[in-house]
Short mmCIF file of C-alpha atoms in Angstrom, two decimals:
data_model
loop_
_atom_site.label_atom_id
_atom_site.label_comp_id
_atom_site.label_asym_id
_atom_site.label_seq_id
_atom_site.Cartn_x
_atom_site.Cartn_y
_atom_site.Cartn_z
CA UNK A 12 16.21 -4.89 1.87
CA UNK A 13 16.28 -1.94 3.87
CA UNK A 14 13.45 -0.02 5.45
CA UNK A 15 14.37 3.18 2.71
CA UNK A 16 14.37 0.82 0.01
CA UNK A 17 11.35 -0.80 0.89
CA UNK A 18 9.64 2.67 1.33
CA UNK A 19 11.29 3.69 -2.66
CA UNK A 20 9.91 0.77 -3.80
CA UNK A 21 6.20 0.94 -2.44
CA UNK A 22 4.27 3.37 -4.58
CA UNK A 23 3.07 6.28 -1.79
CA UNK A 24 -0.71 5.67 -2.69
CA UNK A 25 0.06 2.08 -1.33
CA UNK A 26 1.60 3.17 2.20
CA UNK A 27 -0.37 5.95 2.34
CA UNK A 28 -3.41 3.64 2.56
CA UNK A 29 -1.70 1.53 4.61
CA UNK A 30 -0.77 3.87 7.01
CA UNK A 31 -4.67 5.05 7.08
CA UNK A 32 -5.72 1.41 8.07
CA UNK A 33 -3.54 1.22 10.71
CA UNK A 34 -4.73 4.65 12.01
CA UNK A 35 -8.36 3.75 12.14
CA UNK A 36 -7.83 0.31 13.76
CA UNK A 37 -9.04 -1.67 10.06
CA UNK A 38 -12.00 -0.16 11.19
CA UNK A 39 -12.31 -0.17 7.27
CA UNK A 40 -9.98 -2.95 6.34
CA UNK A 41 -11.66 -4.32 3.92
CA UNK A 42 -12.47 -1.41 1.24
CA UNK A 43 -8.55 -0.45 2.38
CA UNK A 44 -7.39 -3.92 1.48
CA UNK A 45 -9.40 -3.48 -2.06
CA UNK A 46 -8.01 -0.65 -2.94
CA UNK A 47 -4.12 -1.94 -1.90
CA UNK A 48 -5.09 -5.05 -4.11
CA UNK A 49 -5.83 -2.82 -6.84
CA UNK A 50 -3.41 -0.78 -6.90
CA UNK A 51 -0.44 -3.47 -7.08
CA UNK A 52 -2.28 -5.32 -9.57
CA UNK A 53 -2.31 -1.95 -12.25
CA UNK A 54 1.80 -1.51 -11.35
CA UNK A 55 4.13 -2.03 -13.90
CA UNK A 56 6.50 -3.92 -13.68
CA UNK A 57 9.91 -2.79 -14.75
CA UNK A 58 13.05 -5.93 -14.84
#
């Protein structure tokens, strides 16, 4: 998988909270990490 396959693939709320932890050092890794978790467990799947 590509890097612009990967980055289709990831929903943007997901990267775009990723991208905030890495910017703040994980200074608030763990509420980021909840939210992340939460957010791929309410996707829908599509085969």
């Amino acid at each position: 998988m590509t890097e612009q396959e990967f980055l289709t693939f990831v929903p943007a709320d997901v990267l775009l909270v990723c991208r905030e932890a890495i910017q703040n050092g994980f200074e608030d890794y763990a509420s980021n990490y909840s939210h992340v978790a939460d957010a791929h467990s309410s996707r829908t799947v599509r085969i």
